[in-house]
mmCIF file of the C-alpha atoms, coordinates in Angstrom:
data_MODEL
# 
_entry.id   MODEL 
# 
loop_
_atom_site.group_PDB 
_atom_site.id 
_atom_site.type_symbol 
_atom_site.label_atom_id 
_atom_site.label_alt_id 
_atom_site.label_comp_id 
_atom_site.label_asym_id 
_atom_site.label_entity_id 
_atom_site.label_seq_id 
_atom_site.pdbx_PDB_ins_code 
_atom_site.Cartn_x 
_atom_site.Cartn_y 
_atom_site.Cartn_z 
_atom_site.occupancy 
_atom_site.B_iso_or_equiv 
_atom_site.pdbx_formal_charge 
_atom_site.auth_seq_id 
_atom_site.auth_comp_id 
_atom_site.auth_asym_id 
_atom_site.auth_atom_id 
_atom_site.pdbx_PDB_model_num 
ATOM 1   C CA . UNK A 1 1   ? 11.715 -62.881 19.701 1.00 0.00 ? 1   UNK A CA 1 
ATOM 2   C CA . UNK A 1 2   ? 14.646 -63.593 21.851 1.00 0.00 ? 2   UNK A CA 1 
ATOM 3   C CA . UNK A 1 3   ? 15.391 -64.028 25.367 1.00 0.00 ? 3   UNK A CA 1 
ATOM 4   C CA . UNK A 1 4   ? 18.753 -63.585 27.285 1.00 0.00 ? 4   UNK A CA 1 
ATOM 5   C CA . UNK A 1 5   ? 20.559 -66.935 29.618 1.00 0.00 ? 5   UNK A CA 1 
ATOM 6   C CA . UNK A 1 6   ? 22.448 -65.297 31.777 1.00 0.00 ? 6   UNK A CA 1 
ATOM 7   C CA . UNK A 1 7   ? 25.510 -62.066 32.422 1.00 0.00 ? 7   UNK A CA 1 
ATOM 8   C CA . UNK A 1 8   ? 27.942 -62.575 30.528 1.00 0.00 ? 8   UNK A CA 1 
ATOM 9   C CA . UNK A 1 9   ? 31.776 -76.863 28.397 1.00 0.00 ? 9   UNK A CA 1 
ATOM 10  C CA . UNK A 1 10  ? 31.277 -81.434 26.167 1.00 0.00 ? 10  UNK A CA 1 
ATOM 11  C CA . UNK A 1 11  ? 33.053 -84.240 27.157 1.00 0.00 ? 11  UNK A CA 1 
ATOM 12  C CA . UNK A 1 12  ? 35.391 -85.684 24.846 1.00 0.00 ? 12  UNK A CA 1 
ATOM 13  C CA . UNK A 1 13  ? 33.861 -88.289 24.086 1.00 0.00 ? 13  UNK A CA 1 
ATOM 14  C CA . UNK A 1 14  ? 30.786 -86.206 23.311 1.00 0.00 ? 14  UNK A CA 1 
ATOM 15  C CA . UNK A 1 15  ? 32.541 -83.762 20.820 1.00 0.00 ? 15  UNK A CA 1 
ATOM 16  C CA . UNK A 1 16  ? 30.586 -83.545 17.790 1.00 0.00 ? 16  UNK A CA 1 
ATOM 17  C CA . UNK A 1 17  ? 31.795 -82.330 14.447 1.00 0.00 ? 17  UNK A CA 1 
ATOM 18  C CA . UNK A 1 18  ? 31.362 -78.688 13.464 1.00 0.00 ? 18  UNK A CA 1 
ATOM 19  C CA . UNK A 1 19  ? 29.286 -79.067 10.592 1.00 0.00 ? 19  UNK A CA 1 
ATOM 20  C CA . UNK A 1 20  ? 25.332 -79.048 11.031 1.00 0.00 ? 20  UNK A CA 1 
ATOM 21  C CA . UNK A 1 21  ? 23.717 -82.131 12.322 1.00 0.00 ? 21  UNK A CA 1 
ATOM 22  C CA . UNK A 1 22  ? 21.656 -83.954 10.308 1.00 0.00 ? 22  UNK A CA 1 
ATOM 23  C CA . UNK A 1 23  ? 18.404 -86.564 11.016 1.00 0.00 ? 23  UNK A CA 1 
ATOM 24  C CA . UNK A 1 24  ? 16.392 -88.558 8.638  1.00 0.00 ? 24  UNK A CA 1 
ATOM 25  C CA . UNK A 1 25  ? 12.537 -88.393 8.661  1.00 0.00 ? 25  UNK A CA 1 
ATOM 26  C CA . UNK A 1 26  ? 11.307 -91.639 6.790  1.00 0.00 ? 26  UNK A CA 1 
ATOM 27  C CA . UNK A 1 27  ? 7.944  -91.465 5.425  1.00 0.00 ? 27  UNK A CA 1 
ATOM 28  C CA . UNK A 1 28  ? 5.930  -93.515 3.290  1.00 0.00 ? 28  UNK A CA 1 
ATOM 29  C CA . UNK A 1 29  ? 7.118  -92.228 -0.059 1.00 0.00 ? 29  UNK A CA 1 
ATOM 30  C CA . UNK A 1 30  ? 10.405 -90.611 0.667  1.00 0.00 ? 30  UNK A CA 1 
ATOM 31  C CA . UNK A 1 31  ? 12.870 -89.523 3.276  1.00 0.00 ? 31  UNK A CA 1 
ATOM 32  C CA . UNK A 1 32  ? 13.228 -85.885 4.127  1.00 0.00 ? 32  UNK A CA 1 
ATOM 33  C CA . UNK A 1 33  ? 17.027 -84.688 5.743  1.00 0.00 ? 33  UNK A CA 1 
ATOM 34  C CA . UNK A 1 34  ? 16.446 -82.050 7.710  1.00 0.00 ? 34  UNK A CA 1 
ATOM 35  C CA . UNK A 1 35  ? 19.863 -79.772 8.576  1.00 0.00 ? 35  UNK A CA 1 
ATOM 36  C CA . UNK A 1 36  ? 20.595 -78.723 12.524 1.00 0.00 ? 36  UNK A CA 1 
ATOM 37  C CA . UNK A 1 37  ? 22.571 -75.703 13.533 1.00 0.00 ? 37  UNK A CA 1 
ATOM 38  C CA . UNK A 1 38  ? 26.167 -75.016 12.922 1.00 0.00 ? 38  UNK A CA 1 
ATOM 39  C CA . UNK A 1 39  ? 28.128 -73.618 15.551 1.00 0.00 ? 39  UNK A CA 1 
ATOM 40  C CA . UNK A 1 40  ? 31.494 -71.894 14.862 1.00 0.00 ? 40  UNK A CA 1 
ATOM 41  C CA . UNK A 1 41  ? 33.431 -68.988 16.324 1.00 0.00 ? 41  UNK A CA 1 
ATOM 42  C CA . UNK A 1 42  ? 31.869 -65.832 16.047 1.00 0.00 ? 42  UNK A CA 1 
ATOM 43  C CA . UNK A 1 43  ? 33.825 -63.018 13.092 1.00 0.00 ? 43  UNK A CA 1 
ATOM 44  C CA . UNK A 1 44  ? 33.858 -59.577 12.125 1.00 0.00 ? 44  UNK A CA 1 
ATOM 45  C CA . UNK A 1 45  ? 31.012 -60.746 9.567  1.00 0.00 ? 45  UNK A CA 1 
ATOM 46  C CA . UNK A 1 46  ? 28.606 -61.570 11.942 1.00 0.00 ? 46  UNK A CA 1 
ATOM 47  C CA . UNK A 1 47  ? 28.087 -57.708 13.250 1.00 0.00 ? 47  UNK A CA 1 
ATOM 48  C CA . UNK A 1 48  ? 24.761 -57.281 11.645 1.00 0.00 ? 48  UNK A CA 1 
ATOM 49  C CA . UNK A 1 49  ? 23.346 -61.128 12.718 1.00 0.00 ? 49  UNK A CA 1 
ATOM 50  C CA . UNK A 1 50  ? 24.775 -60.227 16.375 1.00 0.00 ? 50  UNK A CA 1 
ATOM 51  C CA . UNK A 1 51  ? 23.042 -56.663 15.986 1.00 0.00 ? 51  UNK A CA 1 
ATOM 52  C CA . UNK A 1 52  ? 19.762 -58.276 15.450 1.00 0.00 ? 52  UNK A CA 1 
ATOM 53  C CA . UNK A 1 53  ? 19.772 -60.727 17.953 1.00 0.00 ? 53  UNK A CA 1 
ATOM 54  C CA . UNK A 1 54  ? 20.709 -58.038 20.749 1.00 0.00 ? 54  UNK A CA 1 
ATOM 55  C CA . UNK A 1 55  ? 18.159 -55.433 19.815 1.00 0.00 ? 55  UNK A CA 1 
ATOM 56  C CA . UNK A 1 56  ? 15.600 -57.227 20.773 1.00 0.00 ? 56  UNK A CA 1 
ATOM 57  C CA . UNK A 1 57  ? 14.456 -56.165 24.356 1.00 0.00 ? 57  UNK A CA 1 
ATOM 58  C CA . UNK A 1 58  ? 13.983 -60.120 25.938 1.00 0.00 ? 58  UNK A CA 1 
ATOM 59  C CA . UNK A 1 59  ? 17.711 -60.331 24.999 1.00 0.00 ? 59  UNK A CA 1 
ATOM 60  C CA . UNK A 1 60  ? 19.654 -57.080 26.440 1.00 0.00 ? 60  UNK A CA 1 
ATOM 61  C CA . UNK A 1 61  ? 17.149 -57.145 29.469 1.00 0.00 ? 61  UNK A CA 1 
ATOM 62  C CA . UNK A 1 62  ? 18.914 -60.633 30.311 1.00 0.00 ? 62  UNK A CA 1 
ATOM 63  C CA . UNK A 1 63  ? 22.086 -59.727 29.854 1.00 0.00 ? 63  UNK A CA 1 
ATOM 64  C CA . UNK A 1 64  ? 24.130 -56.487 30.795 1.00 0.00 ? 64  UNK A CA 1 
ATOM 65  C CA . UNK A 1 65  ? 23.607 -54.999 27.280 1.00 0.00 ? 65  UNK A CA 1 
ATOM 66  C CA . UNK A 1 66  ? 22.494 -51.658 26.454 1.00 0.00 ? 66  UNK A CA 1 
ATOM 67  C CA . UNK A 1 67  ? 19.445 -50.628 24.484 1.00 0.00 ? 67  UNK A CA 1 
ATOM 68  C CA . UNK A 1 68  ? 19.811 -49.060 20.818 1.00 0.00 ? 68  UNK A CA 1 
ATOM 69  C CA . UNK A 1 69  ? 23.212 -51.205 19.808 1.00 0.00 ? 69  UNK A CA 1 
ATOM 70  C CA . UNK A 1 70  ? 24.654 -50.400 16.679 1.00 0.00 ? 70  UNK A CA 1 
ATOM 71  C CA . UNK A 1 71  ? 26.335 -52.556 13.990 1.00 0.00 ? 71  UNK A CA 1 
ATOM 72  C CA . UNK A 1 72  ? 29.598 -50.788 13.763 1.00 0.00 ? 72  UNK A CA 1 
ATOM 73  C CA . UNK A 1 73  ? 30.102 -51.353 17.821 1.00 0.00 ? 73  UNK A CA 1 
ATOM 74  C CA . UNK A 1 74  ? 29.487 -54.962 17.101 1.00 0.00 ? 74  UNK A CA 1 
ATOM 75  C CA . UNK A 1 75  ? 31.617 -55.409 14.658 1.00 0.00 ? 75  UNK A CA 1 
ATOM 76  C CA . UNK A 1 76  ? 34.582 -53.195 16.142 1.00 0.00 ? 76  UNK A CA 1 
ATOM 77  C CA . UNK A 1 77  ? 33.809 -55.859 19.449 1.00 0.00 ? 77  UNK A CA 1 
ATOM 78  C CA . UNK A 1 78  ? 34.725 -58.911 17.058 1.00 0.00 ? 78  UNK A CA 1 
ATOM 79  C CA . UNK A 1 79  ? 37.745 -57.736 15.797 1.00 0.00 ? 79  UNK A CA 1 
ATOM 80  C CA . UNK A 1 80  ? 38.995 -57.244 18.739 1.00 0.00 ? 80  UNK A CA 1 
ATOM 81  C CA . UNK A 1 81  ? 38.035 -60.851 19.706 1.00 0.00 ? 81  UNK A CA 1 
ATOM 82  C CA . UNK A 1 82  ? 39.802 -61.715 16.609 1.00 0.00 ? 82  UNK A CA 1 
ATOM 83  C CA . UNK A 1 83  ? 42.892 -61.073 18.658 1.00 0.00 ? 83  UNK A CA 1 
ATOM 84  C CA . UNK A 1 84  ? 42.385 -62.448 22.015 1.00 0.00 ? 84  UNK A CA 1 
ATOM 85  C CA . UNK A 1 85  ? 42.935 -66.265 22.356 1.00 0.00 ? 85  UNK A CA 1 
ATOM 86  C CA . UNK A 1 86  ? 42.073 -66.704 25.644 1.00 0.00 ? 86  UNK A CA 1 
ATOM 87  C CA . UNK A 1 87  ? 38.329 -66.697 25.178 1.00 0.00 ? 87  UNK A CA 1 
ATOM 88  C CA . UNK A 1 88  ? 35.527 -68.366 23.014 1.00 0.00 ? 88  UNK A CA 1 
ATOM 89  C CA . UNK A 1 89  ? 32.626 -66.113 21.530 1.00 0.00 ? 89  UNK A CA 1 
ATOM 90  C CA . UNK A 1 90  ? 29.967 -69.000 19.940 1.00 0.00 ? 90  UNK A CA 1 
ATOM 91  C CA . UNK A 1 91  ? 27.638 -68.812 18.004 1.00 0.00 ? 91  UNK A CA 1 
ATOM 92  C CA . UNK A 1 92  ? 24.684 -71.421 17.042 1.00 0.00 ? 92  UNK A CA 1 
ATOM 93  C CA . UNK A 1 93  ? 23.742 -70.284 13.211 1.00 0.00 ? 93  UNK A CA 1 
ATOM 94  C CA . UNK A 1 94  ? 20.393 -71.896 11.790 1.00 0.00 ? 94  UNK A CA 1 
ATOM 95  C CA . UNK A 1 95  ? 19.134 -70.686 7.535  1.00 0.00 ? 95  UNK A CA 1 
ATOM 96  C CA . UNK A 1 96  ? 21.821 -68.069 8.348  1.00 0.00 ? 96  UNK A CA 1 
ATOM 97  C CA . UNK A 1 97  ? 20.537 -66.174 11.358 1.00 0.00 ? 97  UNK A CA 1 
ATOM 98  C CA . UNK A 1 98  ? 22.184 -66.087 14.752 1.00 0.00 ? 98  UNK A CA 1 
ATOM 99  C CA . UNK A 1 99  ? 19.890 -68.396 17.137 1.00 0.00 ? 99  UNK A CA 1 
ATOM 100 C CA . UNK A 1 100 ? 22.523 -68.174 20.075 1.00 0.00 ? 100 UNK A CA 1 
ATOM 101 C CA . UNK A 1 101 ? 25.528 -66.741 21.333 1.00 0.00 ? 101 UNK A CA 1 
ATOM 102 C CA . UNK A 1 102 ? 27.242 -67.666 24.086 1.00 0.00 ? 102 UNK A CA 1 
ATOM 103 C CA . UNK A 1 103 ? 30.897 -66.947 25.402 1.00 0.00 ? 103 UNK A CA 1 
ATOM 104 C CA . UNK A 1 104 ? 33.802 -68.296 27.183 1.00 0.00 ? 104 UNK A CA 1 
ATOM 105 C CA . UNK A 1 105 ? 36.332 -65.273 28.140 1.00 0.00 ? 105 UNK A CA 1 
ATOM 106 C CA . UNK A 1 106 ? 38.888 -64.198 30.740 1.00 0.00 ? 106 UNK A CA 1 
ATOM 107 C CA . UNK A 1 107 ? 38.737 -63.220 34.031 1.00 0.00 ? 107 UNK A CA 1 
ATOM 108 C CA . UNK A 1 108 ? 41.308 -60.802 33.417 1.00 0.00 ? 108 UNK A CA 1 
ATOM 109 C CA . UNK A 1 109 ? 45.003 -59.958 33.197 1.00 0.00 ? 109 UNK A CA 1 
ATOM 110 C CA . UNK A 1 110 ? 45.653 -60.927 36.616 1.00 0.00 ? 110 UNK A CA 1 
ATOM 111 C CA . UNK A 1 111 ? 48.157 -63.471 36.758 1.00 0.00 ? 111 UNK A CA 1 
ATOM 112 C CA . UNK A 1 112 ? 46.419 -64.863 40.466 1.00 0.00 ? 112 UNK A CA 1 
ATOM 113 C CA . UNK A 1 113 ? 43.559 -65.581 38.057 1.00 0.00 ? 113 UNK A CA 1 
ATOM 114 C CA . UNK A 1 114 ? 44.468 -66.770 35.259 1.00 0.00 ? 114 UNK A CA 1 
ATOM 115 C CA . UNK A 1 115 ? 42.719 -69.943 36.084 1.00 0.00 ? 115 UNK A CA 1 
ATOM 116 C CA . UNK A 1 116 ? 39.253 -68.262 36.042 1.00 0.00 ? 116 UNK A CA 1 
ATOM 117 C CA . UNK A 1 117 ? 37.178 -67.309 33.164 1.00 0.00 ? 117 UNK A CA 1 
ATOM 118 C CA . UNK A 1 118 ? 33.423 -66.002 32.586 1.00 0.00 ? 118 UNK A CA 1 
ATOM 119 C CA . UNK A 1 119 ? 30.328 -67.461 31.179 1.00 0.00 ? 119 UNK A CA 1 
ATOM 120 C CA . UNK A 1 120 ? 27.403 -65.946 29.273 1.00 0.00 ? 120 UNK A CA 1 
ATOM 121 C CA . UNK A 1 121 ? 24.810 -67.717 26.798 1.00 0.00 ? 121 UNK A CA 1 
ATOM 122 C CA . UNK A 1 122 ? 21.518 -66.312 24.996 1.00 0.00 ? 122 UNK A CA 1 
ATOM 123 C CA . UNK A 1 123 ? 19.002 -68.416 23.131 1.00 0.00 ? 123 UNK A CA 1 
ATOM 124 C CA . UNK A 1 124 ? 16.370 -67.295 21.067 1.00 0.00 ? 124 UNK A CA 1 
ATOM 125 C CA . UNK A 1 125 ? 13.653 -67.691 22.232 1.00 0.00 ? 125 UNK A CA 1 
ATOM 126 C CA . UNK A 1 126 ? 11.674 -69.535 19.335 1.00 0.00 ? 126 UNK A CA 1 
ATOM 127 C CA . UNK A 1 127 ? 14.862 -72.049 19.828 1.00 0.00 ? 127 UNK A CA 1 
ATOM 128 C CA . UNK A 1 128 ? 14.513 -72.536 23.709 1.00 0.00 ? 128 UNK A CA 1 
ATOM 129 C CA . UNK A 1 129 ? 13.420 -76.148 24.533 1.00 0.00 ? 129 UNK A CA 1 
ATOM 130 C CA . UNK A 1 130 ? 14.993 -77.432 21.657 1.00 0.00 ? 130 UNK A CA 1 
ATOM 131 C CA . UNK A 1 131 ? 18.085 -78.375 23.172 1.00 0.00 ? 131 UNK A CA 1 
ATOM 132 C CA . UNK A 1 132 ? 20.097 -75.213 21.729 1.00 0.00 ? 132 UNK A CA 1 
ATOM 133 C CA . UNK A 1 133 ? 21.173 -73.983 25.280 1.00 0.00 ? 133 UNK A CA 1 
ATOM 134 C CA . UNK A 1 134 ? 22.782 -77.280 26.480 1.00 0.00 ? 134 UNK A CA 1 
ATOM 135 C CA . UNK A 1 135 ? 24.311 -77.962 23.090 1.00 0.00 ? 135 UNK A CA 1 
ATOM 136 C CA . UNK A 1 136 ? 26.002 -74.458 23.650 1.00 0.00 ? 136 UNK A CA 1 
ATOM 137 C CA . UNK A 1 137 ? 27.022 -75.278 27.373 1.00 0.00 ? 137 UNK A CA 1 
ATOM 138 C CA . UNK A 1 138 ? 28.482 -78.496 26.130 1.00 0.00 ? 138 UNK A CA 1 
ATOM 139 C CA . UNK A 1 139 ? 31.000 -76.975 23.395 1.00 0.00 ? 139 UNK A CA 1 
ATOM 140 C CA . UNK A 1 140 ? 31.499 -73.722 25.611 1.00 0.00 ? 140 UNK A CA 1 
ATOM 141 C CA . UNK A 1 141 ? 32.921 -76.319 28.660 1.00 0.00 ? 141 UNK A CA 1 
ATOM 142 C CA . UNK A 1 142 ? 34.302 -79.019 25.875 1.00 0.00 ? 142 UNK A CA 1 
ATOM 143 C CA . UNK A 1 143 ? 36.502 -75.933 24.964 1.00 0.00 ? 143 UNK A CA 1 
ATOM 144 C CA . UNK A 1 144 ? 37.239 -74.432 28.612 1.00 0.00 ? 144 UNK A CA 1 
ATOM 145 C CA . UNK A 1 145 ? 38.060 -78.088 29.936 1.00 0.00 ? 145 UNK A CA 1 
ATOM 146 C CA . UNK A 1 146 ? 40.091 -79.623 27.346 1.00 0.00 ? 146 UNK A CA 1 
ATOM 147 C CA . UNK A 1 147 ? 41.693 -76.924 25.211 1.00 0.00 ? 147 UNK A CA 1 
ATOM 148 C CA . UNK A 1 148 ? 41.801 -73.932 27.324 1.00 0.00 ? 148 UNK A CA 1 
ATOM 149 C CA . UNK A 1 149 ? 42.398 -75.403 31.252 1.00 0.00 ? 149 UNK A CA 1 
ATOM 150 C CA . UNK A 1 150 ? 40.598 -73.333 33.050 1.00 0.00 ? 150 UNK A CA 1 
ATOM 151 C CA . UNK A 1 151 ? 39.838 -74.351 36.231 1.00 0.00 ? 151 UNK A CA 1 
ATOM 152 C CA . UNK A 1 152 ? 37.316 -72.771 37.567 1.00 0.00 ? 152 UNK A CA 1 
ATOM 153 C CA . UNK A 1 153 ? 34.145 -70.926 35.361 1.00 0.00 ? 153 UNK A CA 1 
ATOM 154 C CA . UNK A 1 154 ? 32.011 -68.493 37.373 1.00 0.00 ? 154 UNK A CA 1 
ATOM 155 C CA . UNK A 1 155 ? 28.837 -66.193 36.043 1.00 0.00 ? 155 UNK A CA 1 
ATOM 156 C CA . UNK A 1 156 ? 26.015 -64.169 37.461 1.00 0.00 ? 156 UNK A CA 1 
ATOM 157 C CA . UNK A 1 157 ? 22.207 -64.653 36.472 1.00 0.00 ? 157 UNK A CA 1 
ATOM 158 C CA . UNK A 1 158 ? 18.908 -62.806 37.434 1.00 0.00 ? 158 UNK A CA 1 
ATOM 159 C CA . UNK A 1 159 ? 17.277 -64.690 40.731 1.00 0.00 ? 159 UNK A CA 1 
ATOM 160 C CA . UNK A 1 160 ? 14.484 -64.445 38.602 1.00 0.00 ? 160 UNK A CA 1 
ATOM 161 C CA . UNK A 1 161 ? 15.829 -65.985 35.594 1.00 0.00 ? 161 UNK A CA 1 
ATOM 162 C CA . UNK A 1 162 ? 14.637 -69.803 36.609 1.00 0.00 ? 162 UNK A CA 1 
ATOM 163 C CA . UNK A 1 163 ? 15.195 -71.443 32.825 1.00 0.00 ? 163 UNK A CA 1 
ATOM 164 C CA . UNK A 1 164 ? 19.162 -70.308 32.752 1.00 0.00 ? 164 UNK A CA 1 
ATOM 165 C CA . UNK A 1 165 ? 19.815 -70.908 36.697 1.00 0.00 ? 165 UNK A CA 1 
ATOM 166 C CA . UNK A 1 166 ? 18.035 -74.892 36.019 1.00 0.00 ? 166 UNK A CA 1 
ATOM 167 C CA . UNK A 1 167 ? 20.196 -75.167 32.652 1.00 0.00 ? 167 UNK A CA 1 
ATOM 168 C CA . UNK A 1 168 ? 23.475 -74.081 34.692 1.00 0.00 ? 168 UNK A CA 1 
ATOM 169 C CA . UNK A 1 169 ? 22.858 -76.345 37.661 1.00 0.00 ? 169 UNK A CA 1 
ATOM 170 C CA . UNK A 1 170 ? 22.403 -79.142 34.847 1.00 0.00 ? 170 UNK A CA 1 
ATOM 171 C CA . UNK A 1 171 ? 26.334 -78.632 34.119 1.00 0.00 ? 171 UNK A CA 1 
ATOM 172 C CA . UNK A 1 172 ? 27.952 -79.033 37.115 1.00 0.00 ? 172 UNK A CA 1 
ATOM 173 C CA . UNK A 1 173 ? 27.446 -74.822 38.218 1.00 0.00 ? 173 UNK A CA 1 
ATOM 174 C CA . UNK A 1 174 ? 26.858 -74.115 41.833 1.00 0.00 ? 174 UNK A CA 1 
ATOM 175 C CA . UNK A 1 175 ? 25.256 -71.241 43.714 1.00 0.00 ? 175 UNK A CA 1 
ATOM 176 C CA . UNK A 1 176 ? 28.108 -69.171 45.944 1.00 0.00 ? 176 UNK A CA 1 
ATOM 177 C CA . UNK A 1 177 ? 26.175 -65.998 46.956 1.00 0.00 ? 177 UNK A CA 1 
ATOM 178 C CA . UNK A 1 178 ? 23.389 -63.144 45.537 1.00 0.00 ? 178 UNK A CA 1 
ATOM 179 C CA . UNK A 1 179 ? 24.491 -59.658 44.223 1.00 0.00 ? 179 UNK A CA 1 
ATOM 180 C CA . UNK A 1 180 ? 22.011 -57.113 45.913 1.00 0.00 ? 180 UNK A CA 1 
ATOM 181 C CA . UNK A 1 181 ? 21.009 -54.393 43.316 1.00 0.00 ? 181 UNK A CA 1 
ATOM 182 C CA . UNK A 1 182 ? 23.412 -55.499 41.172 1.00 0.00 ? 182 UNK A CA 1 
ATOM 183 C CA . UNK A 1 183 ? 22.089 -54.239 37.716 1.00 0.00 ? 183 UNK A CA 1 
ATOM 184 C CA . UNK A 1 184 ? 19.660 -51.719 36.620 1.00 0.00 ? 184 UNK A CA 1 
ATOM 185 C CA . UNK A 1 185 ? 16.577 -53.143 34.095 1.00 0.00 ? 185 UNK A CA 1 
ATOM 186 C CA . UNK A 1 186 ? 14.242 -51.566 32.829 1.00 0.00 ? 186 UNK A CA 1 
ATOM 187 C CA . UNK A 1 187 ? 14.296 -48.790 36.003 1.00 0.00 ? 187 UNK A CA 1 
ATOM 188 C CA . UNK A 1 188 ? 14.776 -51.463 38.316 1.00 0.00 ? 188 UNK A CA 1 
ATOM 189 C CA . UNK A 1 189 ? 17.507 -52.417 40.083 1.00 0.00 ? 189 UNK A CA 1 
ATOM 190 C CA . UNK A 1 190 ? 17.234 -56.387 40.336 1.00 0.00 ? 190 UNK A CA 1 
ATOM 191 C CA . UNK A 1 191 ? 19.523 -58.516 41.807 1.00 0.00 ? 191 UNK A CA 1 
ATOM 192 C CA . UNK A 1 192 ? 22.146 -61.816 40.922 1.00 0.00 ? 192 UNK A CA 1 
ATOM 193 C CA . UNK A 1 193 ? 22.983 -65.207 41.992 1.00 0.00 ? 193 UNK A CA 1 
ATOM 194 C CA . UNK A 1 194 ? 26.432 -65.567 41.975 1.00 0.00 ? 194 UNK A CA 1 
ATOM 195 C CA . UNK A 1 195 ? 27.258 -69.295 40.592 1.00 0.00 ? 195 UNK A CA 1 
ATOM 196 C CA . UNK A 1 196 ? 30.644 -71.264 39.122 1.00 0.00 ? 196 UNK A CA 1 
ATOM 197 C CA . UNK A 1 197 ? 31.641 -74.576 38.259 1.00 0.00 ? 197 UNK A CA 1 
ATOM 198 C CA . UNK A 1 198 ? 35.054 -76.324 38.583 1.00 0.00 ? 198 UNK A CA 1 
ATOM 199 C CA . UNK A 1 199 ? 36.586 -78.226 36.255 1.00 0.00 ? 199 UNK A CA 1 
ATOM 200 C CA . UNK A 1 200 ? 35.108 -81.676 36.796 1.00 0.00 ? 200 UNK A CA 1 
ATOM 201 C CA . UNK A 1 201 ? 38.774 -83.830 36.109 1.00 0.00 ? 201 UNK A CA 1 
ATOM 202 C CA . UNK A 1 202 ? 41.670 -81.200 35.774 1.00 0.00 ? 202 UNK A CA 1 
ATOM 203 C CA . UNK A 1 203 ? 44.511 -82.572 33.362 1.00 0.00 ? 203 UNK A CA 1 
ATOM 204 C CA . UNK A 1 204 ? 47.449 -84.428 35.855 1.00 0.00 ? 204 UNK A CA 1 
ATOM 205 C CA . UNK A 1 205 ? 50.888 -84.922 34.987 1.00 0.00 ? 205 UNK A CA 1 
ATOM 206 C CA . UNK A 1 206 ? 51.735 -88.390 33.145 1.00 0.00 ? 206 UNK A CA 1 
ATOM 207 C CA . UNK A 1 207 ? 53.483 -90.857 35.700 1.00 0.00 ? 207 UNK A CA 1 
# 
């Protein structure tokens, strides 16, 4: 099963190749490699992996997601992303099934905030405490920070959602207000923590 993060970035000279990470297990008559998960952007070809992973209850009750998604609406979603460059949709693959997904995007057209841009991560839940979640953050934020310049990232989480509020505080995010009643779940109306992060050394000019 699976379990949503949150609504909805690595240092330099953390930034670690795109291709699956690999460790050695010696033992006494061989060693074994085992292969980690590969995170890339998400595509059109991912609609059915992306419908799985948000069908399942612990996920869409986490996010803002709807019950009963349907693999054409995914995919029609991704090609749209195909054409927006101002935003990151990433995913964390692992014996080709969608573990995670997690997004940087927009805040909108608005040219006032244009320096502003959303968050949301989900993990599944099998993969939670295996270091999937902050391995997401780090890419997500290596991307906003160094590539995209955003300045400041903002998101909302359930006040009851302690794992993704701990993992956010972990990267720099803040708490800056609660959302009463904000979204409806399962007949409940529950509410938000409003948090954001600022861009921890925004690029200067070269003297």
């Amino acid at each position: 099963r699976t379990r949503g993060y949150g609504d909805g970035r690595r240092q330099r000279s953390e930034q670690a190749d795109e291709r699956p990470r690999q460790r050695a297990i010696v033992g006494t008559a061989a060693s074994v490699t085992l292969t980690g998960p590969e995170y890339r952007r998400a595509s059109p070809n991912d609609a059915a992996e992306l419908f799985r992973l948000m069908s399942d209850p612990e996920v869409f009750a986490g996010l803002l997601q709807m019950p009963y998604p349907s693999v054409e609406a995914w995919r029609k979603n991704l090609e749209q992303q195909v054409e927006q460059h101002d935003g990151l949709h990433l995913l964390a693959i692992d014996n080709g099934e969608v573990i995670a997904s997690g997004g940087i995007h927009s805040a909108g057209s608005r040219m006032r905030r244009r320096h502003v841009a959303g968050l949301g991560i989900c993990i599944a839940r099998e993969r939670q405490g295996q270091g999937i979640g902050s391995e997401m953050m780090k890419r997500l934020l290596d991307w906003a920070d160094n590539w995209a310049g955003y300045l400041r990232i903002e998101l909302t989480v359930y006040v009851d959602n302690q794992r993704a509020i701990a993992l956010y505080r972990r990267f720099g995010f803040e708490m800056e207000g609660t959302h009463r009643a904000h979204a409806l779940r399962n007949g409940v109306y529950v509410d938000t923590h409003a948090m954001a992060r600022f861009h921890p050394n925004p690029p200067q000019v070269p003297r």
